[in-house]
Coordinates of C-alpha atoms in Angstrom, one line a residue:
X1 CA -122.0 84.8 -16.2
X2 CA -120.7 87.8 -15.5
X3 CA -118.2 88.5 -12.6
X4 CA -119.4 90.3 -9.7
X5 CA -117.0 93.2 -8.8
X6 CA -114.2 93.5 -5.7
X7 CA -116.2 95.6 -3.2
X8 CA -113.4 98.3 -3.4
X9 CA -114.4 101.9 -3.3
X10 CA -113.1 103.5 -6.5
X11 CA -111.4 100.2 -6.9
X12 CA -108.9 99.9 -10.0
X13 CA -109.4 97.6 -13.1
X14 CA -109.5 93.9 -12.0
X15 CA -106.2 91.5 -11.8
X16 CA -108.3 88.6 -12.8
X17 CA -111.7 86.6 -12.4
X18 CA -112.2 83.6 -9.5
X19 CA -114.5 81.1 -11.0
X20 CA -116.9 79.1 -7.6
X21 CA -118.1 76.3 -8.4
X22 CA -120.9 74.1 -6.6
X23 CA -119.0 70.6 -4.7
X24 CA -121.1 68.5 -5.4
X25 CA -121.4 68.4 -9.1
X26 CA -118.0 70.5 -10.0
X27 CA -120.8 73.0 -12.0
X28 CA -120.1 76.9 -12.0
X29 CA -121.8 79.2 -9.4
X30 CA -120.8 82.6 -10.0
X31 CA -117.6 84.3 -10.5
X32 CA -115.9 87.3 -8.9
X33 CA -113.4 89.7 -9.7
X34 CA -110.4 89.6 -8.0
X35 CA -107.7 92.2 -6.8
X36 CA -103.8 92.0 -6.7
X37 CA -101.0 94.5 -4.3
X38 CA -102.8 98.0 -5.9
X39 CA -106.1 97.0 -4.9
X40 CA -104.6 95.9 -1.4
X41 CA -102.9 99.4 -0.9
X42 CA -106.5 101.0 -2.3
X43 CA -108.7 99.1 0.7
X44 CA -105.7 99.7 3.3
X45 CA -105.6 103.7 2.7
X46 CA -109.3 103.7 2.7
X47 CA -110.0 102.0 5.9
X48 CA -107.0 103.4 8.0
X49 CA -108.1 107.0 6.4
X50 CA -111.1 106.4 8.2
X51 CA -109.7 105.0 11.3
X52 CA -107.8 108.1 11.7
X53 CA -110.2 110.8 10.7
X54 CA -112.2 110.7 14.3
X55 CA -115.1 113.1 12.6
X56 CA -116.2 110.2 10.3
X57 CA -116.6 107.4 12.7
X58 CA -120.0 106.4 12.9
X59 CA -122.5 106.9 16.1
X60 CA -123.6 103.9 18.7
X61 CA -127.0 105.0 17.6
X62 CA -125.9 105.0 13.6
X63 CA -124.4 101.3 14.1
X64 CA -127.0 100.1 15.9
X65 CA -129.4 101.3 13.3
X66 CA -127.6 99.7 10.5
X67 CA -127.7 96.3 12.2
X68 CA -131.0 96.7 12.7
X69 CA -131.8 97.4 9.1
X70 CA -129.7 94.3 8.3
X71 CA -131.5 92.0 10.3
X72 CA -134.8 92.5 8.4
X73 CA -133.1 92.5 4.8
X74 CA -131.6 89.0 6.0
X75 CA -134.7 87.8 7.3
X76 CA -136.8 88.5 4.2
X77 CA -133.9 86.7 2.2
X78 CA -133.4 83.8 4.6
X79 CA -134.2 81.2 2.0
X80 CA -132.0 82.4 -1.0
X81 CA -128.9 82.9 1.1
X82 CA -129.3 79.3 2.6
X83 CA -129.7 78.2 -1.2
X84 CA -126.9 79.8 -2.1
X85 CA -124.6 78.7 1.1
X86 CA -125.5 75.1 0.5
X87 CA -124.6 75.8 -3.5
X88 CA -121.5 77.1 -2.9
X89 CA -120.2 75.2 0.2
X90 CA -122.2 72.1 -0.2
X91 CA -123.6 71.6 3.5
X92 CA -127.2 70.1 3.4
X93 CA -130.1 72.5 2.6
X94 CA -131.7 72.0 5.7
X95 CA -128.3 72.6 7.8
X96 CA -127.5 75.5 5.6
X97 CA -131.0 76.6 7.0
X98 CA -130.2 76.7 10.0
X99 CA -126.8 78.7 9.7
X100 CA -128.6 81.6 8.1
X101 CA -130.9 81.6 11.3
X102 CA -127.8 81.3 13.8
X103 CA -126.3 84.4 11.9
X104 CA -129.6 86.6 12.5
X105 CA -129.2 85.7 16.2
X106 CA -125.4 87.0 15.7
X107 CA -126.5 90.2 14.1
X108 CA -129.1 90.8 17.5
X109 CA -125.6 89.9 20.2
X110 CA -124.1 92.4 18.1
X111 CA -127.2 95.1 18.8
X112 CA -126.9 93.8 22.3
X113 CA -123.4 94.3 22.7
X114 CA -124.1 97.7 21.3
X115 CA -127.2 98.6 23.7
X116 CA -124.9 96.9 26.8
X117 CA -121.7 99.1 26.0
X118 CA -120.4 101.2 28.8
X119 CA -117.2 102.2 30.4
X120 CA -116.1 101.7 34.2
X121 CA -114.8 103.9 37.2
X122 CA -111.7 102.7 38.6
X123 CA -111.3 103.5 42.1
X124 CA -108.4 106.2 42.2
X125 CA -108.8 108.2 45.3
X126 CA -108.2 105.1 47.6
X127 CA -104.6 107.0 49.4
X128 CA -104.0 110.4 50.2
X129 CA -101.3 110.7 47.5
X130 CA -104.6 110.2 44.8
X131 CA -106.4 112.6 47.2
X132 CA -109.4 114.6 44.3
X133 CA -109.4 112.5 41.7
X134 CA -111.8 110.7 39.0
X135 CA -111.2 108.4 36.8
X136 CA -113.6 106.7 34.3
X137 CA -113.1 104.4 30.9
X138 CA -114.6 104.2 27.6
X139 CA -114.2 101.7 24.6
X140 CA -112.7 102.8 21.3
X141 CA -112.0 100.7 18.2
X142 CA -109.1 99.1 17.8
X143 CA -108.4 100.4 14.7
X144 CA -108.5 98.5 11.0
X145 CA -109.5 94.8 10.7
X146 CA -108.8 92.2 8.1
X147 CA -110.4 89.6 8.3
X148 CA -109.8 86.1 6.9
X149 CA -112.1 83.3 6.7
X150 CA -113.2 79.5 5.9
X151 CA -115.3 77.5 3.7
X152 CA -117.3 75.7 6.0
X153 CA -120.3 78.0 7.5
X154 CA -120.0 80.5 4.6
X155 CA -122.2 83.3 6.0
X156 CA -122.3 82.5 9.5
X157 CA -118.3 82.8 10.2
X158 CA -118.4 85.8 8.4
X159 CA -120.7 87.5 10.3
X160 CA -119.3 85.9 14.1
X161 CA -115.9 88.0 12.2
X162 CA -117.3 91.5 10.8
X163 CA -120.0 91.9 13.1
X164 CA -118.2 92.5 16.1
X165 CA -115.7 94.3 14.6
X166 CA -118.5 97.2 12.6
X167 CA -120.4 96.6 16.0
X168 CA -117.2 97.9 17.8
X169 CA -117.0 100.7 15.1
X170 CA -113.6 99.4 13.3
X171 CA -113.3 100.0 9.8
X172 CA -113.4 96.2 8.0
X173 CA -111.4 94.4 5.3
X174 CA -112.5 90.7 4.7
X175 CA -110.9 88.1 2.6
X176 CA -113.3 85.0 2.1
X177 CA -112.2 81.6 1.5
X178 CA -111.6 81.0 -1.9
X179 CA -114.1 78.4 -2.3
X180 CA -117.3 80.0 -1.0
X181 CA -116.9 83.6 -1.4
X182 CA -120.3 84.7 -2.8
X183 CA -121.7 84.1 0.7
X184 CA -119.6 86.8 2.1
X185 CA -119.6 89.0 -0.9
X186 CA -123.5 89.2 -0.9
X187 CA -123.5 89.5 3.1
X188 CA -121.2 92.9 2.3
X189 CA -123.7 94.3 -0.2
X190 CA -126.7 93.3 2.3
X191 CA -124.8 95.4 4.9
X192 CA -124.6 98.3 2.6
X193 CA -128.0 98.0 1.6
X194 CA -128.5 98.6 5.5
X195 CA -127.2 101.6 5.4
X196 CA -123.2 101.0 6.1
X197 CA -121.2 103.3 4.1
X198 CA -119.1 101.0 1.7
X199 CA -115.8 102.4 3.3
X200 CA -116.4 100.4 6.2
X201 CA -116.6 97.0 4.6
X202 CA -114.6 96.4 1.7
X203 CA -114.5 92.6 0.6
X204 CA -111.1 91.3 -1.4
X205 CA -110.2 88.7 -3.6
X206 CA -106.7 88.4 -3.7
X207 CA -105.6 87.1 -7.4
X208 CA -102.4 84.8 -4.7
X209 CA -101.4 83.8 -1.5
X210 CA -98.4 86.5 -1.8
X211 CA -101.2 89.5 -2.1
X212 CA -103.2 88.2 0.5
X213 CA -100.1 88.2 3.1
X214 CA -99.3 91.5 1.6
X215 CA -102.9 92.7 3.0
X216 CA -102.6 90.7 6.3
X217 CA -98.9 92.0 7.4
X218 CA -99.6 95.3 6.6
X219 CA -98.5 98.3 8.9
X220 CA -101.7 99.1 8.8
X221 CA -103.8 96.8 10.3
X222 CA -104.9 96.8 14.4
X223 CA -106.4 93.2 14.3
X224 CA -105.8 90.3 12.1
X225 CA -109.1 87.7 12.7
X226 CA -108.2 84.3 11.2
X227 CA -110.4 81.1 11.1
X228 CA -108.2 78.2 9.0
X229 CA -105.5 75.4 9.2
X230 CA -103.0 75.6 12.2
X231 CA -99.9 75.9 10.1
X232 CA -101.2 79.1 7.7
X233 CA -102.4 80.6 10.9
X234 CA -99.2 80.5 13.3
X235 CA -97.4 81.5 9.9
X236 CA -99.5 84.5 9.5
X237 CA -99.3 85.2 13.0
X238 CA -95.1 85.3 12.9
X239 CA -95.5 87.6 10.2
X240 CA -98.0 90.2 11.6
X241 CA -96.5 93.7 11.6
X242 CA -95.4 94.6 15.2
X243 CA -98.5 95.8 17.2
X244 CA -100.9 94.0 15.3
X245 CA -103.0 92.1 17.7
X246 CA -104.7 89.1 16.2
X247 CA -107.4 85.9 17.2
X248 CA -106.7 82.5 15.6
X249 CA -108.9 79.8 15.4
X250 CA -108.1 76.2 14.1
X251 CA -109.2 72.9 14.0
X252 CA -108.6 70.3 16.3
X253 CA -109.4 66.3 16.7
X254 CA -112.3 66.7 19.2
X255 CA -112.1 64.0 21.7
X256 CA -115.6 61.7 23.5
X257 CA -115.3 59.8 26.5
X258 CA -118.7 57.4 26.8
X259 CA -118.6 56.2 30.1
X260 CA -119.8 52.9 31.2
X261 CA -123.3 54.2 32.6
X262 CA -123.4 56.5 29.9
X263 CA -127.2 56.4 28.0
X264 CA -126.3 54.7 25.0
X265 CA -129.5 56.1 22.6
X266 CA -128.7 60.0 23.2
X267 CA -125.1 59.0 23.0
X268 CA -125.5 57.6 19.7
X269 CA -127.9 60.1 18.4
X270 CA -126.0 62.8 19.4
X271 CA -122.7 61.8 18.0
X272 CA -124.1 60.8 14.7
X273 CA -124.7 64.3 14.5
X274 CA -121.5 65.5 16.3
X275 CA -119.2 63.3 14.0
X276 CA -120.8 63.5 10.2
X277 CA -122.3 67.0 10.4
X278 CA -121.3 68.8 7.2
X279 CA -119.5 65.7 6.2
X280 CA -116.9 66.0 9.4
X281 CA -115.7 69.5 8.0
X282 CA -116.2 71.4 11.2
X283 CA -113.4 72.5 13.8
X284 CA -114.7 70.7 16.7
X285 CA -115.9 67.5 14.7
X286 CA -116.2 64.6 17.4
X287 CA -113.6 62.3 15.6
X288 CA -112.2 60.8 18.4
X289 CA -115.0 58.7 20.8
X290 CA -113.3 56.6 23.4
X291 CA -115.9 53.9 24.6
X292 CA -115.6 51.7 27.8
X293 CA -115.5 48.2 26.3
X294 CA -118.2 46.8 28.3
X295 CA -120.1 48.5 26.5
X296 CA -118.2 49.3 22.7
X297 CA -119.5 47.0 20.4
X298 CA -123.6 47.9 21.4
X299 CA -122.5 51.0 20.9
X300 CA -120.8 50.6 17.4
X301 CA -123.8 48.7 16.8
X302 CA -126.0 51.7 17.4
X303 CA -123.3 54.1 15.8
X304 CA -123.2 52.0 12.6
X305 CA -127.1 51.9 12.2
X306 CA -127.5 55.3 12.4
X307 CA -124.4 56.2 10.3
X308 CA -125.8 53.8 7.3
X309 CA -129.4 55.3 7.5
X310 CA -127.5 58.9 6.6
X311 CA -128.6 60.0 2.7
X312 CA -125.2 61.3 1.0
X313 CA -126.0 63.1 -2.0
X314 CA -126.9 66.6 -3.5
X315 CA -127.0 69.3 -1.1
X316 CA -130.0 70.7 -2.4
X317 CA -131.9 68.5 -2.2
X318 CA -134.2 68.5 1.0
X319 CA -133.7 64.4 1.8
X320 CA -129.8 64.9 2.1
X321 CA -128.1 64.5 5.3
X322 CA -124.3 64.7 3.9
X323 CA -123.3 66.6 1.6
X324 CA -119.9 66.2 -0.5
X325 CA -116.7 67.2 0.8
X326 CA -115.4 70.8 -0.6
X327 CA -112.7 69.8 -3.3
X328 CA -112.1 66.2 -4.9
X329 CA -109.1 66.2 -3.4
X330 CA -110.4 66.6 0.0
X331 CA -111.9 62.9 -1.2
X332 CA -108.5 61.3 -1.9
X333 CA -107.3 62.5 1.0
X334 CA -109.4 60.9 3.3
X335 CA -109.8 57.7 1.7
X336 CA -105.8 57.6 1.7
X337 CA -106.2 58.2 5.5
X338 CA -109.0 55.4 6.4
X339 CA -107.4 53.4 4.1
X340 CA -103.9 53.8 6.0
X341 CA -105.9 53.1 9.1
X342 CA -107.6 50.4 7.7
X343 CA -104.0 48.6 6.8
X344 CA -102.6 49.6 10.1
X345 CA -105.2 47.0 11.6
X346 CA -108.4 49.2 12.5
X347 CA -111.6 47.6 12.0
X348 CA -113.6 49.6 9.4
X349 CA -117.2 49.3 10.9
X350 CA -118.9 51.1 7.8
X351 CA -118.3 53.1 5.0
X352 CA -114.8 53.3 3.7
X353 CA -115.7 54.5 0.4
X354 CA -116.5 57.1 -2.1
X355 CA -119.8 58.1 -3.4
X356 CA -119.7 59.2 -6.7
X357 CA -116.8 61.9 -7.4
X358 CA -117.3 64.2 -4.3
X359 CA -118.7 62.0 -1.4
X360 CA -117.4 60.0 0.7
X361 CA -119.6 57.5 3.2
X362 CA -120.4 58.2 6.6
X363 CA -117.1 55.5 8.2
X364 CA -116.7 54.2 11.4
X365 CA -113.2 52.9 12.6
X366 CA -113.1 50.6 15.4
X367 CA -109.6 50.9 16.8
X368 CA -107.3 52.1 14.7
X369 CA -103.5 52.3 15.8
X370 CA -102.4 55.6 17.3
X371 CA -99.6 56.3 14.5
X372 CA -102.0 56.9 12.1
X373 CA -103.0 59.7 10.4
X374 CA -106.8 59.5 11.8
X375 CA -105.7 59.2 15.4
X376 CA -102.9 61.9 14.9
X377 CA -104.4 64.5 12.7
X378 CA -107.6 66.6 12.4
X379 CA -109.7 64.4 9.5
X380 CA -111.9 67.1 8.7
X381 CA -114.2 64.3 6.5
X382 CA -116.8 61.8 7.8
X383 CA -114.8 59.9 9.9
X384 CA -115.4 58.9 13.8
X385 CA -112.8 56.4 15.0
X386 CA -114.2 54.3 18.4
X387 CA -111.5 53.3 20.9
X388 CA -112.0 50.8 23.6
X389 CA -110.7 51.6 27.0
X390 CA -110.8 50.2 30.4
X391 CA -110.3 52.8 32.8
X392 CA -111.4 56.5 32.7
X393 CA -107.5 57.8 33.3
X394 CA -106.2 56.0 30.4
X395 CA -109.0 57.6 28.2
X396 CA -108.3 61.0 29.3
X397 CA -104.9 60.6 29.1
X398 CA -105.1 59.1 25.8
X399 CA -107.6 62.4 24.6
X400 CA -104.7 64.6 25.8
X401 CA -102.0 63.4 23.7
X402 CA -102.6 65.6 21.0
X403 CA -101.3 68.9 20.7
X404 CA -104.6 70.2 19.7
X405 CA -107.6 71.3 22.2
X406 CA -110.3 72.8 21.4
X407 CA -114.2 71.6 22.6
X408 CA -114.9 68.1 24.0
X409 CA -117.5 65.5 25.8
X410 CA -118.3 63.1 28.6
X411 CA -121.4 60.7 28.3
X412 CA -122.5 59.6 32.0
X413 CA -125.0 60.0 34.2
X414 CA -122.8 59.8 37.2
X415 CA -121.7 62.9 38.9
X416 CA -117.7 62.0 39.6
X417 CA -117.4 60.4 36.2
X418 CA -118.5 63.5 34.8
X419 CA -116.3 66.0 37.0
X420 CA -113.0 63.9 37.0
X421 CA -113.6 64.4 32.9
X422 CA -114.0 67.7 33.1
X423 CA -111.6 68.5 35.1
X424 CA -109.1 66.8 33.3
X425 CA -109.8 66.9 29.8
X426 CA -107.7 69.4 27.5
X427 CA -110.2 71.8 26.3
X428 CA -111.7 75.2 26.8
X429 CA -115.4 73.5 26.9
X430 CA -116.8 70.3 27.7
X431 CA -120.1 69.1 26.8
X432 CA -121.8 66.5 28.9
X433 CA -124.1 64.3 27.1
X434 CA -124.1 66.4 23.9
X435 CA -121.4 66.2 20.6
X436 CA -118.7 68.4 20.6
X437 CA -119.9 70.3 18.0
X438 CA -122.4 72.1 20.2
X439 CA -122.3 75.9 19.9
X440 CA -124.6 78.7 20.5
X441 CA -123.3 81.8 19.1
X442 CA -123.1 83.9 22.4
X443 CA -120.7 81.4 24.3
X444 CA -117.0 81.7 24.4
X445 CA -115.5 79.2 21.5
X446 CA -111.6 78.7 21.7
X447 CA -109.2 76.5 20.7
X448 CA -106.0 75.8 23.0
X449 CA -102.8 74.9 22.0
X450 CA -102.5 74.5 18.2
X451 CA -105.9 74.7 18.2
X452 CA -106.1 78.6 18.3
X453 CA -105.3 81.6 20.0
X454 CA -107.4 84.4 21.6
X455 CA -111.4 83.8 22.3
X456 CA -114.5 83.4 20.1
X457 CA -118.3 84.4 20.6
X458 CA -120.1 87.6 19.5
X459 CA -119.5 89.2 23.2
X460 CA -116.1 88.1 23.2
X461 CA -114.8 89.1 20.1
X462 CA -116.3 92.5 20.6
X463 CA -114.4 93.3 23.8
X464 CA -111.3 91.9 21.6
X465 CA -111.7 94.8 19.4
X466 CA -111.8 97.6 21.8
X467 CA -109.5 99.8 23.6
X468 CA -110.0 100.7 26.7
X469 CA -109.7 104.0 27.4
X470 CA -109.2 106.0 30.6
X471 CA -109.3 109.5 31.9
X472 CA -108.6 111.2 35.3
X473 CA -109.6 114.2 36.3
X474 CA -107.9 116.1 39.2
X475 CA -109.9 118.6 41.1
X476 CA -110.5 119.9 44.7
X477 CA -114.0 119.3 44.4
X478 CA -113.7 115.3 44.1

């Protein structure tokens, strides 16, 4: 197989060769070349040459064109990119369906943005000191953008990272996540198919973790984008050149409150979803469901039926609904965690085990103690932990103990219930009657505290990566 090449203009010889391989049955994908410091300093000098050289940015009307052209090459290879997402990343076939149609509608907010851009006129003639004069703004690029990603939506996180960014007309480096780069690597290609001269979007493969910091703390870069762990993002973030500006986004340990009232079919339905989507591996995963106890064991009932009707298995295959979790390791690590749980006193309602190397069962944990690691810690596995409670306060309180906040949910149908949650809750959104894992791509998505820094969404990160820029003009005519 051979490798396919760092997506570095006039790049030098490769430092070495990254081998992907599928999760679910350890078997080889593809393999791509990857770069070490010289390659960094090649992408840097390329991208911040063109950053600099005004003359060679491209037009509105030339980005807009190219994203265009991109949508239709994605479209008429919706099916193969799915494939290969679900390959490489191991999310369900039919989910990895649906991520390749959520980045399409991320490629038209980017034309939108682009169609909706314009400036402002700030009032600036309000005293007679500022007497004949006119100000208005435009947006400029913020200048070069490295990009680094996860393994979790392999095409679509990509694409919520570059397109703003190209939209915004900043020149691009992006560093995929070591375990599903292909994704992002053929993405790049699709864009240059488009039309986008490679300059603009290089893609690197950094042969360590040392030449990947090298490319992130660079002098060089305007804007460092970052989805991962907590701890390698703050890190990177201390170590960003001064100027740089930069969005974070984390994980957190999203947190349910199902109130008394609360319809208990849509609740369960929906958190079946929310909680063992992608087998738990998703930033906003609802791990933490705090149930009123009148109502807690109908509702494990419920949970637990629809958790053990969940097929866990191949990826590919159309009947799977859980796919494997991204390294074996990821597998003794939960188990060590629901096992700890499990010996701390927690009930463990269903599942609690592997399935085959690279699986692990849909689990349900009724109660486990606080000073665990599944009550402390972002699982990131198929895990949803129940806690009974008596009064609303003491469930919110008990959802805000964490210093993590990112998305969360209230299930009632009464009005205070839902407001006092709401209100009170740590998080930058909260879903009412619907998981926590709820996005559409246009909203704002950001995580608070540890959970991130800076905002999310197509719209949002494209304001992120502009300047705005204002002139006044003095004359005796104004």
């Amino acid at each position: 197989m051979d490798a396919l090449p760092l997506l570095i203009p006039g790049a030098e010889p490769p430092a070495g060769t990254l081998n992907v391989y599928n999760p679910f049955d350890l078997s080889e994908v593809g393999r791509l070349e990857t770069g070490d410091s010289r390659h960094v300093e090649q992408a840097l000098t390329t991208a911040y040459g063109l950053f600099r050289n005004r003359d060679r940015w491209l037009t509105l009307d030339q980005r807009i064109d190219i994203f265009s052209r991109l949508l239709h090459r994605i479209s008429r290879h919706q099916e193969d990119l799915a494939r290969q997402a679900a390959a490489e990343g191991g999310k369900p076939l039919v989910d990895s369906r649906i991520e390749i149609s959520r980045a399409m509608d991320g490629i038209k907010l980017c034309i939108d943005c682009m169609r909706g851009e314009s400036g402002s006129m700030p009032v600036v003639n309000s005293t007679a000191a500022t007497r004949h004069h006119l100000a208005f703004t435009t947006a400029e690029p913020v200048g070069v953008v490295v990009a680094v990603s996860a393994f979790n939506h392999p095409f679509n996180l990509i694409v919520h990272q570059i397109g703003p960014a190209l939209a915004a007309g900043c020149p691009v480096i992006v560093k995929p996540a070591d375990d599903t780069p292909l994704s992002c690597w053929h993405l790049a290609k699709l864009f240059h198919e488009s039309g986008l001269p490679p300059e603009w979007l290089q893609v690197m493969i950094p042969e360590s973790l040392a030449v990947a910091e090298h490319l992130v703390t660079a002098r060089r870069v305007g804007f460092f984008s970052f989805i991962g762990s907590a701890r390698v993002g703050w890190t990177l973030r201390s170590k960003l050149a001064a100027g740089t500006r930069c969005a974070l986004e984390h994980g957190g340990a999203a947190p349910v409150i199902v109130a008394e009232d609360a319809d208990m079919d849509r609740a369960v339905r929906s958190l079946a979803k929310g909680g063992f989507y992608h087998a738990g591996q998703v930033c906003v995963s609802s791990q933490r469901v705090y149930v009123h106890q009148s109502i807690s064991q109908a509702f494990l009932r419920g949970l637990k039926k629809a958790a053990d009707d969940l097929a866990v298995g191949d990826p590919l295959l159309e009947s799977t609904d859980i796919g494997p979790l991204i390294r074996p390791a990821e597998v003794d690590r939960v188990e060590a965690w629901v096992n700890e749980a499990r010996a701390g006193g927690g009930t463990v309602v269903c599942g609690g085990q592997r399935v085959g190397q690279t699986g692990y069962a849909p689990t349900i944990i009724h109660n486990p103690p606080e000073d665990v690691r599944v009550s402390e810690q972002e699982v990131f596995g198929p895990v949803v932990c129940i806690y009974d409670y008596e009064e609303l306060d003491h469930a919110i309180e008990r959802a805000n103990r964490l210093p993590f906040a990112f998305q969360a949910a209230v299930f009632s149908d009464h009005q205070p219930t839902i407001l006092r949650a709401y209100k009170r809750l740590d998080a930058s959104a909260v879903m009412v009657n619907q998981h926590t894992a709820f996005r559409s791509d246009g909203m704002p998505f950001a995580g608070l505290k540890q959970s991130g820094l800076g905002v999310g969404g197509i719209h949002h990160s494209f304001r992120e990566l502009q300047v705005e820029k204002m002139m006044v003009v003095h004359s005796p005519e104004l």
